[in-house]
Amino acid sequence: MKEPENHSCQWLITAAVIVTQDDGRRILDNGAVAVADGRVTAVGPVSDFADLSVEKRLDLGNALLMPGLINAHTHVSMTFFRGLADDLPLMKWLTEYIFPREQRLDPDIVELGALLGCAEMLRTGATSFADMYLFEDAVAAAVDKAGLRCLLGEAVFAFPTPASATAEESLARIRRQAERYKAHPRLSVAVMPHTVYTTTPEILAACRDLADDLKLPVHIHLAETRSEVESCLEQHGRRPVAYCRDLGLLRPSTSVAHGVELNDGELDILAQAGVTVAHNPRSNMKLASGVAPVPGMLSRGMLPALGTDGAASNNALNMFAEMSACALLHKVRGLDPTLCPAQIVLDMATLGGAKALGLEGLGRITPGAPADMIALDLSSPNLQPLYRPVSHLVYAASGHEVMMTMVDGRPLYHNGQWLTIDYPLLLKEAAKLKKWAGVPSMPLSAGAY
Ligand SMILES: [Zn+2]
């Protein structure tokens, strides 16, 4: 560790256990983390910090301190569709329940939905996320208020949306957003074409050129379903990965959401291109999209990221639930309990997410890293006894043991209180979401059990 005696710090945070996610995956008992100007300056046993002069101390007691989780693919505002309609075929769900309501979107609704999503992520230990939606300036306003870190992406479509009449308009909006947020400490911008089937080759080429021009990352839903692959073959004569490769979209700064329908050759292409896959196991299960070949990615040296997708198709923005689902899904799919072990899954939710967001200092507690950290209350009964902390994080924790969430050295949630969000007011406002969406007339399933 660095010599903490040589400088003062804003915070000295102590905890019973620190999971660092550093190169050696060190886990410290009775550890401390010094934080100054939003960054970690030192990590080590509490005894090393005895002479350090500090402005504030945060003794978390019997808690586990770890890097904040990174949600590498979501549509945070879609909390307003949580539980609106479940258990339906994808196209019926989209065309009858989601799309008609999205036609009525406006920035106020998007901001309110995003703030609710931010509250949920702070509560369950996510400190940063990649977001794709419409009216991303409204998402930015919510994220800025809540204090999280976000890679913002105005979705680009070939057809008119409530936010933009044309794809060109969306691209112009992204250009303005990139300028607006370029000096922001926690917000950054990516180019996010929605999918290969909701855009055209010309639009995808324009997205690539804009990303080149402004040096922005690219994020796209890719190879999510079999029908996407079939329509891509029919319309463009190639499967989605080859189609995107030929358009120059696959590069190290690109992340793709889902990657369910990938064959061995396509995994090779993505691995060689340095693309990160944001794996969304709960969304893929709920929409019956399939199982992404995560073991095949790992065997090629790829570290996928993890994402929740939107609350309409999950229905949570809880990265602990996502880690558990990931670890279990691949075991049962491969009939092999050694697949996707806990440490790998935690790496996906931290270091993999950092790569996906293009923020490679994130996802670890090491000197110089942004001070994005969370703490779990180890006195929870479901965390007793504690043999191996990483096992508990993936298999035993629910996310609701999170007692403190900090981003950029600033506590945002602590001991049941949101420190940047007026939660009672947000709850009142959230009632408006239901009124806006309207109660759907969903037939009750009369099937036999
Ligand atoms: Zn998505």
CSV table of C-alpha atoms and ligand atoms in Angstrom, one decimal:
chain,number,residue,atom,x,y,z
A,1,MET,CA,0.0,0.0,0.0
A,2,LYS,CA,1.0,3.7,-0.3
A,3,GLU,CA,2.3,5.5,2.8
A,4,PRO,CA,-0.9,6.9,4.3
A,5,GLU,CA,1.1,9.0,6.9
A,6,ASN,CA,2.2,11.5,4.2
A,7,HIS,CA,-1.2,13.0,3.4
A,8,SER,CA,-4.4,13.9,5.0
A,9,CYS,CA,-7.7,12.5,3.7
A,10,GLN,CA,-11.4,13.3,3.6
A,11,TRP,CA,-12.5,9.9,4.8
A,12,LEU,CA,-11.1,7.0,6.6
A,13,ILE,CA,-13.6,4.1,6.2
A,14,THR,CA,-13.1,1.0,8.3
A,15,ALA,CA,-14.9,-2.4,8.0
A,16,ALA,CA,-14.7,-5.9,9.3
A,17,VAL,CA,-14.0,-7.3,5.8
A,18,ILE,CA,-12.8,-5.6,2.7
A,19,VAL,CA,-13.2,-7.4,-0.7
A,20,THR,CA,-10.8,-5.3,-2.8
A,21,GLN,CA,-11.1,-7.0,-6.2
A,22,ASP,CA,-7.5,-5.9,-6.8
A,23,ASP,CA,-5.1,-8.0,-9.0
A,24,GLY,CA,-4.5,-10.5,-6.2
A,25,ARG,CA,-8.3,-10.5,-5.3
A,26,ARG,CA,-7.1,-9.7,-1.7
A,27,ILE,CA,-9.7,-9.8,1.1
A,28,LEU,CA,-8.7,-7.9,4.2
A,29,ASP,CA,-10.0,-8.5,7.8
A,30,ASN,CA,-10.3,-5.4,9.9
A,31,GLY,CA,-9.4,-3.2,7.0
A,32,ALA,CA,-9.4,0.5,6.2
A,33,VAL,CA,-9.7,2.6,3.1
A,34,ALA,CA,-8.6,6.2,2.9
A,35,VAL,CA,-10.4,8.5,0.4
A,36,ALA,CA,-9.5,11.9,-0.9
A,37,ASP,CA,-11.0,14.0,-3.7
A,38,GLY,CA,-13.3,11.2,-4.7
A,39,ARG,CA,-10.5,8.6,-5.1
A,40,VAL,CA,-9.1,5.8,-3.0
A,41,THR,CA,-5.6,6.8,-1.7
A,42,ALA,CA,-4.8,3.8,0.4
A,43,VAL,CA,-6.1,0.4,1.4
A,44,GLY,CA,-4.8,-1.8,4.2
A,45,PRO,CA,-5.2,-3.1,7.7
A,46,VAL,CA,-6.6,-0.6,10.2
A,47,SER,CA,-3.4,-0.6,12.2
A,48,ASP,CA,-1.5,0.9,9.2
A,49,PHE,CA,-3.6,4.1,9.5
A,50,ALA,CA,-3.1,4.8,13.2
A,51,ASP,CA,-1.2,8.1,12.5
A,52,LEU,CA,-3.3,9.3,9.6
A,53,SER,CA,-5.0,12.7,10.1
A,54,VAL,CA,-8.5,12.5,8.8
A,55,GLU,CA,-11.4,14.9,8.4
A,56,LYS,CA,-14.1,12.3,8.8
A,57,ARG,CA,-14.2,8.7,10.0
A,58,LEU,CA,-16.8,6.2,8.9
A,59,ASP,CA,-16.6,3.1,11.0
A,60,LEU,CA,-18.9,0.5,9.4
A,61,GLY,CA,-18.3,-2.1,12.1
A,62,ASN,CA,-19.4,-5.6,11.2
A,63,ALA,CA,-19.7,-4.8,7.5
A,64,LEU,CA,-18.2,-6.0,4.2
A,65,LEU,CA,-16.9,-3.2,2.1
A,66,MET,CA,-16.5,-3.8,-1.6
A,67,PRO,CA,-16.4,-2.0,-5.0
A,68,GLY,CA,-19.8,-0.8,-6.2
A,69,LEU,CA,-21.5,-3.1,-8.7
A,70,ILE,CA,-21.7,-2.0,-12.3
A,71,ASN,CA,-24.9,-2.5,-14.2
A,72,ALA,CA,-23.6,-2.7,-17.8
A,73,HIS,CA,-27.0,-2.7,-19.5
A,74,THR,CA,-30.2,-1.1,-18.5
A,75,HIS,CA,-33.0,1.3,-19.4
A,76,VAL,CA,-33.3,2.9,-16.0
A,77,SER,CA,-36.4,4.9,-16.7
A,78,MET,CA,-38.4,1.8,-17.5
A,79,THR,CA,-39.2,1.3,-13.8
A,80,PHE,CA,-42.5,2.8,-14.9
A,81,PHE,CA,-43.4,-0.5,-16.6
A,82,ARG,CA,-42.4,-2.7,-13.7
A,83,GLY,CA,-45.0,-5.5,-13.4
A,84,LEU,CA,-47.3,-3.8,-16.0
A,85,ALA,CA,-47.5,-7.0,-18.0
A,86,ASP,CA,-45.6,-10.3,-17.5
A,87,ASP,CA,-45.7,-13.9,-18.9
A,88,LEU,CA,-46.5,-12.9,-22.5
A,89,PRO,CA,-44.9,-13.7,-25.8
A,90,LEU,CA,-42.3,-11.0,-26.6
A,91,MET,CA,-44.1,-9.4,-29.6
A,92,LYS,CA,-47.4,-9.3,-27.9
A,93,TRP,CA,-45.8,-7.8,-24.8
A,94,LEU,CA,-43.9,-5.2,-26.9
A,95,THR,CA,-46.7,-4.2,-29.3
A,96,GLU,CA,-49.7,-4.3,-27.0
A,97,TYR,CA,-48.2,-3.1,-23.7
A,98,ILE,CA,-44.9,-1.3,-24.1
A,99,PHE,CA,-44.8,0.5,-27.5
A,100,PRO,CA,-48.2,2.2,-27.2
A,101,ARG,CA,-47.2,3.7,-23.9
A,102,GLU,CA,-43.7,4.7,-25.1
A,103,GLN,CA,-45.4,6.8,-27.8
A,104,ARG,CA,-46.6,9.0,-24.9
A,105,LEU,CA,-43.1,9.4,-23.3
A,106,ASP,CA,-41.9,12.9,-22.3
A,107,PRO,CA,-38.8,14.1,-20.4
A,108,ASP,CA,-40.6,14.5,-17.1
A,109,ILE,CA,-41.8,10.9,-17.0
A,110,VAL,CA,-38.3,9.6,-18.2
A,111,GLU,CA,-36.7,11.6,-15.4
A,112,LEU,CA,-39.1,10.4,-12.7
A,113,GLY,CA,-38.7,6.8,-13.8
A,114,ALA,CA,-34.9,7.2,-13.8
A,115,LEU,CA,-34.8,8.7,-10.3
A,116,LEU,CA,-36.8,5.7,-9.0
A,117,GLY,CA,-34.4,3.4,-10.8
A,118,CYS,CA,-31.4,5.2,-9.3
A,119,ALA,CA,-33.0,4.9,-5.8
A,120,GLU,CA,-33.3,1.1,-6.3
A,121,MET,CA,-29.7,0.7,-7.6
A,122,LEU,CA,-28.3,2.7,-4.6
A,123,ARG,CA,-30.4,0.6,-2.3
A,124,THR,CA,-29.0,-2.6,-3.9
A,125,GLY,CA,-25.4,-1.7,-4.4
A,126,ALA,CA,-25.0,-0.6,-8.0
A,127,THR,CA,-22.9,2.6,-8.3
A,128,SER,CA,-22.7,3.0,-12.0
A,129,PHE,CA,-24.6,1.8,-15.1
A,130,ALA,CA,-24.9,2.0,-18.9
A,131,ASP,CA,-28.3,3.4,-20.0
A,132,MET,CA,-30.0,3.3,-23.3
A,133,TYR,CA,-33.3,5.1,-23.8
A,134,LEU,CA,-35.0,8.2,-25.2
A,135,PHE,CA,-34.6,11.7,-23.7
A,136,GLU,CA,-31.3,10.8,-22.1
A,137,ASP,CA,-30.9,14.4,-20.9
A,138,ALA,CA,-33.7,13.7,-18.5
A,139,VAL,CA,-31.9,10.5,-17.4
A,140,ALA,CA,-28.7,12.6,-16.9
A,141,ALA,CA,-30.7,15.1,-14.7
A,142,ALA,CA,-31.9,12.2,-12.5
A,143,VAL,CA,-28.4,10.6,-12.3
A,144,ASP,CA,-26.8,13.9,-11.6
A,145,LYS,CA,-29.2,14.5,-8.7
A,146,ALA,CA,-28.9,10.9,-7.3
A,147,GLY,CA,-25.1,11.0,-7.6
A,148,LEU,CA,-24.4,7.8,-9.5
A,149,ARG,CA,-22.1,7.3,-12.4
A,150,CYS,CA,-23.6,6.7,-15.9
A,151,LEU,CA,-22.7,6.0,-19.5
A,152,LEU,CA,-25.6,7.7,-21.2
A,153,GLY,CA,-26.9,6.6,-24.6
A,154,GLU,CA,-29.7,8.2,-26.6
A,155,ALA,CA,-31.2,5.2,-28.5
A,156,VAL,CA,-31.0,5.5,-32.3
A,157,PHE,CA,-33.9,4.1,-34.3
A,158,ALA,CA,-34.8,4.1,-38.0
A,159,PHE,CA,-38.3,5.3,-37.2
A,160,PRO,CA,-39.6,8.3,-35.4
A,161,THR,CA,-39.8,8.3,-31.6
A,162,PRO,CA,-41.2,10.8,-29.2
A,163,ALA,CA,-37.7,12.2,-28.7
A,164,SER,CA,-36.5,12.4,-32.4
A,165,ALA,CA,-38.2,12.4,-35.7
A,166,THR,CA,-35.3,10.8,-37.5
A,167,ALA,CA,-32.0,8.9,-36.8
A,168,GLU,CA,-30.1,12.1,-37.8
A,169,GLU,CA,-31.9,14.0,-35.1
A,170,SER,CA,-30.9,11.4,-32.5
A,171,LEU,CA,-27.3,11.6,-33.7
A,172,ALA,CA,-27.3,15.4,-33.4
A,173,ARG,CA,-28.7,15.0,-29.9
A,174,ILE,CA,-25.9,12.6,-29.0
A,175,ARG,CA,-23.4,15.1,-30.4
A,176,ARG,CA,-24.9,17.9,-28.2
A,177,GLN,CA,-24.9,15.5,-25.1
A,178,ALA,CA,-21.3,14.6,-25.7
A,179,GLU,CA,-20.4,18.3,-25.6
A,180,ARG,CA,-22.7,19.0,-22.6
A,181,TYR,CA,-21.3,16.3,-20.4
A,182,LYS,CA,-17.7,16.1,-21.5
A,183,ALA,CA,-16.4,17.8,-18.3
A,184,HIS,CA,-18.8,16.1,-16.0
A,185,PRO,CA,-17.1,13.9,-13.4
A,186,ARG,CA,-19.7,11.1,-13.4
A,187,LEU,CA,-21.5,11.3,-16.7
A,188,SER,CA,-20.2,10.2,-20.1
A,189,VAL,CA,-21.9,9.5,-23.5
A,190,ALA,CA,-21.9,6.6,-25.9
A,191,VAL,CA,-23.4,6.0,-29.3
A,192,MET,CA,-26.2,3.5,-28.9
A,193,PRO,CA,-28.0,2.2,-32.0
A,194,HIS,CA,-30.9,0.2,-30.6
A,195,THR,CA,-30.5,-3.1,-32.6
A,196,VAL,CA,-29.7,-4.3,-36.1
A,197,TYR,CA,-33.4,-4.8,-36.8
A,198,THR,CA,-34.6,-1.4,-35.8
A,199,THR,CA,-31.8,0.5,-37.8
A,200,THR,CA,-30.4,0.4,-41.3
A,201,PRO,CA,-26.9,-0.2,-42.6
A,202,GLU,CA,-26.7,3.6,-43.3
A,203,ILE,CA,-27.7,4.5,-39.8
A,204,LEU,CA,-25.2,2.0,-38.3
A,205,ALA,CA,-22.5,3.4,-40.4
A,206,ALA,CA,-23.4,6.9,-39.3
A,207,CYS,CA,-23.3,5.7,-35.7
A,208,ARG,CA,-19.8,4.3,-36.3
A,209,ASP,CA,-18.7,7.6,-37.9
A,210,LEU,CA,-20.0,9.7,-35.0
A,211,ALA,CA,-18.3,7.4,-32.5
A,212,ASP,CA,-15.0,7.8,-34.4
A,213,ASP,CA,-15.4,11.5,-34.7
A,214,LEU,CA,-16.1,12.1,-31.0
A,215,LYS,CA,-14.1,9.1,-29.7
A,216,LEU,CA,-17.2,7.6,-28.0
A,217,PRO,CA,-17.9,4.0,-27.1
A,218,VAL,CA,-20.6,2.1,-28.9
A,219,HIS,CA,-23.3,0.0,-27.3
A,220,ILE,CA,-26.0,-2.1,-29.0
A,221,HIS,CA,-28.4,-4.9,-28.3
A,222,LEU,CA,-26.9,-7.8,-30.4
A,223,ALA,CA,-27.9,-11.4,-31.0
A,224,GLU,CA,-30.6,-11.3,-28.4
A,225,THR,CA,-33.0,-13.8,-30.0
A,226,ARG,CA,-33.2,-16.4,-32.8
A,227,SER,CA,-35.7,-14.2,-34.7
A,228,GLU,CA,-33.2,-11.4,-34.7
A,229,VAL,CA,-30.6,-13.7,-36.3
A,230,GLU,CA,-33.2,-15.0,-38.9
A,231,SER,CA,-34.3,-11.5,-39.9
A,232,CYS,CA,-30.7,-10.3,-40.2
A,233,LEU,CA,-29.8,-13.2,-42.4
A,234,GLU,CA,-32.9,-12.5,-44.6
A,235,GLN,CA,-32.4,-8.8,-44.9
A,236,HIS,CA,-28.6,-8.5,-44.9
A,237,GLY,CA,-27.4,-11.9,-45.9
A,238,ARG,CA,-25.3,-12.2,-42.7
A,239,ARG,CA,-25.8,-13.0,-39.1
A,240,PRO,CA,-25.8,-10.0,-36.7
A,241,VAL,CA,-22.1,-10.3,-35.6
A,242,ALA,CA,-20.7,-10.5,-39.1
A,243,TYR,CA,-23.1,-7.7,-40.2
A,244,CYS,CA,-21.8,-5.4,-37.4
A,245,ARG,CA,-18.2,-6.5,-38.0
A,246,ASP,CA,-18.4,-5.6,-41.6
A,247,LEU,CA,-19.8,-2.2,-40.7
A,248,GLY,CA,-16.8,-1.6,-38.4
A,249,LEU,CA,-18.8,-1.5,-35.2
A,250,LEU,CA,-16.9,-4.2,-33.3
A,251,ARG,CA,-13.9,-2.8,-31.4
A,252,PRO,CA,-12.5,-2.8,-27.9
A,253,SER,CA,-14.6,0.2,-26.9
A,254,THR,CA,-17.8,-1.5,-28.0
A,255,SER,CA,-20.1,-3.4,-25.7
A,256,VAL,CA,-23.0,-5.5,-26.8
A,257,ALA,CA,-26.0,-6.4,-24.7
A,258,HIS,CA,-27.3,-10.0,-24.6
A,259,GLY,CA,-25.1,-12.0,-27.0
A,260,VAL,CA,-27.4,-15.0,-26.6
A,261,GLU,CA,-27.4,-16.4,-30.2
A,262,LEU,CA,-23.6,-16.7,-30.7
A,263,ASN,CA,-21.9,-19.6,-32.4
A,264,ASP,CA,-18.2,-20.5,-31.9
A,265,GLY,CA,-17.1,-18.5,-34.8
A,266,GLU,CA,-18.9,-15.4,-33.6
A,267,LEU,CA,-17.4,-15.8,-30.1
A,268,ASP,CA,-14.0,-15.9,-31.8
A,269,ILE,CA,-14.8,-12.7,-33.7
A,270,LEU,CA,-16.0,-10.9,-30.5
A,271,ALA,CA,-13.0,-12.1,-28.6
A,272,GLN,CA,-10.5,-11.0,-31.2
A,273,ALA,CA,-12.2,-7.6,-31.6
A,274,GLY,CA,-12.0,-7.0,-27.8
A,275,VAL,CA,-15.7,-6.5,-27.5
A,276,THR,CA,-17.4,-6.8,-24.1
A,277,VAL,CA,-20.7,-8.7,-23.8
A,278,ALA,CA,-23.1,-7.4,-21.2
A,279,HIS,CA,-24.9,-10.5,-20.1
A,280,ASN,CA,-28.5,-10.1,-18.8
A,281,PRO,CA,-29.5,-13.5,-17.4
A,282,ARG,CA,-32.7,-12.6,-15.7
A,283,SER,CA,-34.1,-10.7,-18.7
A,284,ASN,CA,-33.1,-13.5,-21.1
A,285,MET,CA,-34.8,-16.0,-18.8
A,286,LYS,CA,-38.0,-13.9,-18.3
A,287,LEU,CA,-38.4,-13.2,-22.1
A,288,ALA,CA,-37.3,-16.8,-22.9
A,289,SER,CA,-34.7,-15.5,-25.2
A,290,GLY,CA,-32.2,-18.2,-24.4
A,291,VAL,CA,-28.9,-18.7,-22.6
A,292,ALA,CA,-25.8,-16.7,-23.6
A,293,PRO,CA,-22.7,-18.8,-24.1
A,294,VAL,CA,-20.9,-17.2,-21.1
A,295,PRO,CA,-18.6,-20.3,-20.5
A,296,GLY,CA,-17.5,-20.0,-24.2
A,297,MET,CA,-16.7,-16.3,-23.6
A,298,LEU,CA,-14.7,-17.1,-20.5
A,299,SER,CA,-12.7,-19.9,-22.2
A,300,ARG,CA,-11.7,-17.4,-24.9
A,301,GLY,CA,-10.3,-15.0,-22.3
A,302,MET,CA,-13.3,-12.6,-22.5
A,303,LEU,CA,-14.6,-11.2,-19.2
A,304,PRO,CA,-18.3,-10.4,-19.9
A,305,ALA,CA,-20.1,-7.7,-17.9
A,306,LEU,CA,-23.5,-8.1,-16.2
A,307,GLY,CA,-26.6,-6.1,-16.6
A,308,THR,CA,-30.2,-6.1,-15.5
A,309,ASP,CA,-31.9,-4.8,-18.6
A,310,GLY,CA,-34.9,-2.6,-17.9
A,311,ALA,CA,-37.4,-3.2,-15.1
A,312,ALA,CA,-40.0,-4.1,-17.6
A,313,SER,CA,-38.2,-7.3,-18.4
A,314,ASN,CA,-36.5,-8.4,-15.2
A,315,ASN,CA,-38.3,-6.9,-13.0
A,316,ALA,CA,-35.5,-5.6,-10.8
A,317,LEU,CA,-32.5,-3.4,-11.1
A,318,ASN,CA,-30.7,-5.5,-8.5
A,319,MET,CA,-27.2,-6.6,-9.4
A,320,PHE,CA,-27.0,-9.1,-6.5
A,321,ALA,CA,-30.0,-11.0,-8.0
A,322,GLU,CA,-28.3,-10.8,-11.4
A,323,MET,CA,-25.0,-12.3,-10.0
A,324,SER,CA,-26.9,-15.2,-8.4
A,325,ALA,CA,-28.9,-15.8,-11.6
A,326,CYS,CA,-25.7,-15.8,-13.7
A,327,ALA,CA,-23.9,-18.3,-11.5
A,328,LEU,CA,-26.9,-20.7,-11.3
A,329,LEU,CA,-28.1,-20.4,-15.0
A,330,HIS,CA,-24.9,-21.6,-16.6
A,331,LYS,CA,-24.5,-24.5,-14.2
A,332,VAL,CA,-27.9,-25.9,-15.0
A,333,ARG,CA,-27.5,-25.2,-18.7
A,334,GLY,CA,-24.1,-27.0,-18.9
A,335,LEU,CA,-25.1,-29.6,-16.3
A,336,ASP,CA,-21.7,-28.7,-14.7
A,337,PRO,CA,-21.5,-27.1,-11.2
A,338,THR,CA,-18.0,-25.8,-11.8
A,339,LEU,CA,-19.2,-23.3,-14.5
A,340,CYS,CA,-19.3,-19.6,-13.7
A,341,PRO,CA,-17.8,-19.8,-10.1
A,342,ALA,CA,-18.5,-17.1,-7.6
A,343,GLN,CA,-15.3,-15.2,-8.1
A,344,ILE,CA,-15.7,-15.0,-11.9
A,345,VAL,CA,-19.3,-13.8,-11.5
A,346,LEU,CA,-18.1,-11.1,-9.0
A,347,ASP,CA,-15.4,-10.1,-11.5
A,348,MET,CA,-18.1,-9.8,-14.2
A,349,ALA,CA,-20.2,-7.4,-12.0
A,350,THR,CA,-17.2,-5.2,-11.2
A,351,LEU,CA,-14.2,-5.4,-13.5
A,352,GLY,CA,-16.2,-6.6,-16.5
A,353,GLY,CA,-18.6,-3.7,-16.0
A,354,ALA,CA,-15.7,-1.3,-15.8
A,355,LYS,CA,-14.4,-2.5,-19.2
A,356,ALA,CA,-18.0,-2.3,-20.7
A,357,LEU,CA,-18.4,1.3,-19.5
A,358,GLY,CA,-14.9,2.3,-20.7
A,359,LEU,CA,-14.0,3.2,-17.1
A,360,GLU,CA,-11.3,0.7,-16.4
A,361,GLY,CA,-10.2,2.2,-13.0
A,362,LEU,CA,-13.6,1.2,-11.6
A,363,GLY,CA,-14.7,-2.1,-10.1
A,364,ARG,CA,-11.8,-2.4,-7.6
A,365,ILE,CA,-10.7,-0.8,-4.3
A,366,THR,CA,-7.1,0.1,-5.0
A,367,PRO,CA,-5.1,3.4,-4.7
A,368,GLY,CA,-6.1,5.7,-7.5
A,369,ALA,CA,-9.4,4.1,-8.2
A,370,PRO,CA,-12.6,6.2,-8.0
A,371,ALA,CA,-14.1,5.8,-4.5
A,372,ASP,CA,-17.3,3.9,-5.6
A,373,MET,CA,-17.9,1.5,-2.8
A,374,ILE,CA,-20.7,-0.3,-1.1
A,375,ALA,CA,-21.0,-2.0,2.4
A,376,LEU,CA,-23.2,-4.9,3.4
A,377,ASP,CA,-24.4,-5.5,6.9
A,378,LEU,CA,-22.7,-8.8,7.9
A,379,SER,CA,-25.1,-9.3,10.8
A,380,SER,CA,-27.9,-10.4,8.5
A,381,PRO,CA,-28.9,-13.9,9.3
A,382,ASN,CA,-28.6,-15.1,5.7
A,383,LEU,CA,-24.9,-14.1,5.8
A,384,GLN,CA,-24.1,-16.4,8.8
A,385,PRO,CA,-21.6,-18.0,9.3
A,386,LEU,CA,-19.0,-16.3,7.0
A,387,TYR,CA,-16.4,-18.7,5.6
A,388,ARG,CA,-15.8,-17.2,2.1
A,389,PRO,CA,-17.1,-13.6,1.6
A,390,VAL,CA,-17.2,-13.9,-2.2
A,391,SER,CA,-19.5,-17.0,-1.9
A,392,HIS,CA,-22.0,-15.0,0.1
A,393,LEU,CA,-21.9,-12.1,-2.3
A,394,VAL,CA,-23.0,-14.3,-5.2
A,395,TYR,CA,-25.1,-17.0,-3.6
A,396,ALA,CA,-26.4,-15.7,-0.2
A,397,ALA,CA,-26.8,-11.9,-0.4
A,398,SER,CA,-30.1,-10.5,-1.7
A,399,GLY,CA,-28.8,-6.9,-2.1
A,400,HIS,CA,-31.0,-5.7,0.7
A,401,GLU,CA,-28.1,-6.1,3.2
A,402,VAL,CA,-26.5,-3.0,1.5
A,403,MET,CA,-26.2,-0.4,4.3
A,404,MET,CA,-24.0,2.2,2.6
A,405,THR,CA,-23.4,3.2,-1.1
A,406,MET,CA,-20.8,5.7,-2.0
A,407,VAL,CA,-19.9,7.2,-5.4
A,408,ASP,CA,-17.0,9.5,-6.1
A,409,GLY,CA,-16.2,9.6,-2.3
A,410,ARG,CA,-19.7,10.8,-1.5
A,411,PRO,CA,-22.1,8.6,0.6
A,412,LEU,CA,-25.4,8.5,-1.3
A,413,TYR,CA,-27.3,5.9,0.8
A,414,HIS,CA,-26.6,5.1,4.4
A,415,ASN,CA,-28.5,3.2,7.1
A,416,GLY,CA,-31.8,3.2,5.3
A,417,GLN,CA,-31.6,6.8,4.2
A,418,TRP,CA,-31.2,8.2,0.7
A,419,LEU,CA,-28.9,11.2,1.1
A,420,THR,CA,-29.4,12.8,-2.3
A,421,ILE,CA,-33.0,11.8,-3.0
A,422,ASP,CA,-36.1,12.9,-1.1
A,423,TYR,CA,-37.5,9.4,-1.0
A,424,PRO,CA,-40.9,10.1,0.6
A,425,LEU,CA,-41.4,12.7,-2.1
A,426,LEU,CA,-40.3,10.3,-4.8
A,427,LEU,CA,-42.7,7.7,-3.5
A,428,LYS,CA,-45.6,10.2,-3.9
A,429,GLU,CA,-44.4,11.2,-7.3
A,430,ALA,CA,-44.1,7.5,-8.3
A,431,ALA,CA,-47.8,7.2,-7.9
A,432,LYS,CA,-48.0,9.5,-11.0
A,433,LEU,CA,-46.3,6.8,-13.0
A,434,LYS,CA,-49.2,4.4,-12.6
A,435,LYS,CA,-51.6,7.0,-13.6
A,436,TRP,CA,-49.5,7.9,-16.7
A,437,ALA,CA,-49.2,4.2,-17.7
A,438,GLY,CA,-52.9,3.4,-17.1
A,439,VAL,CA,-54.0,0.0,-15.8
A,440,PRO,CA,-53.7,-2.6,-18.5
A,441,SER,CA,-56.5,-5.0,-19.1
A,442,MET,CA,-54.4,-8.2,-18.9
A,443,PRO,CA,-56.2,-11.5,-19.1
A,444,LEU,CA,-55.6,-13.7,-16.1
A,445,SER,CA,-54.0,-17.0,-17.0
A,446,ALA,CA,-56.6,-19.7,-16.7
A,447,GLY,CA,-54.1,-22.5,-17.3
A,448,ALA,CA,-53.9,-25.6,-15.2
A,449,TYR,CA,-51.2,-25.8,-12.6
B,1,ZN,ZN,-32.1,-3.8,-23.2
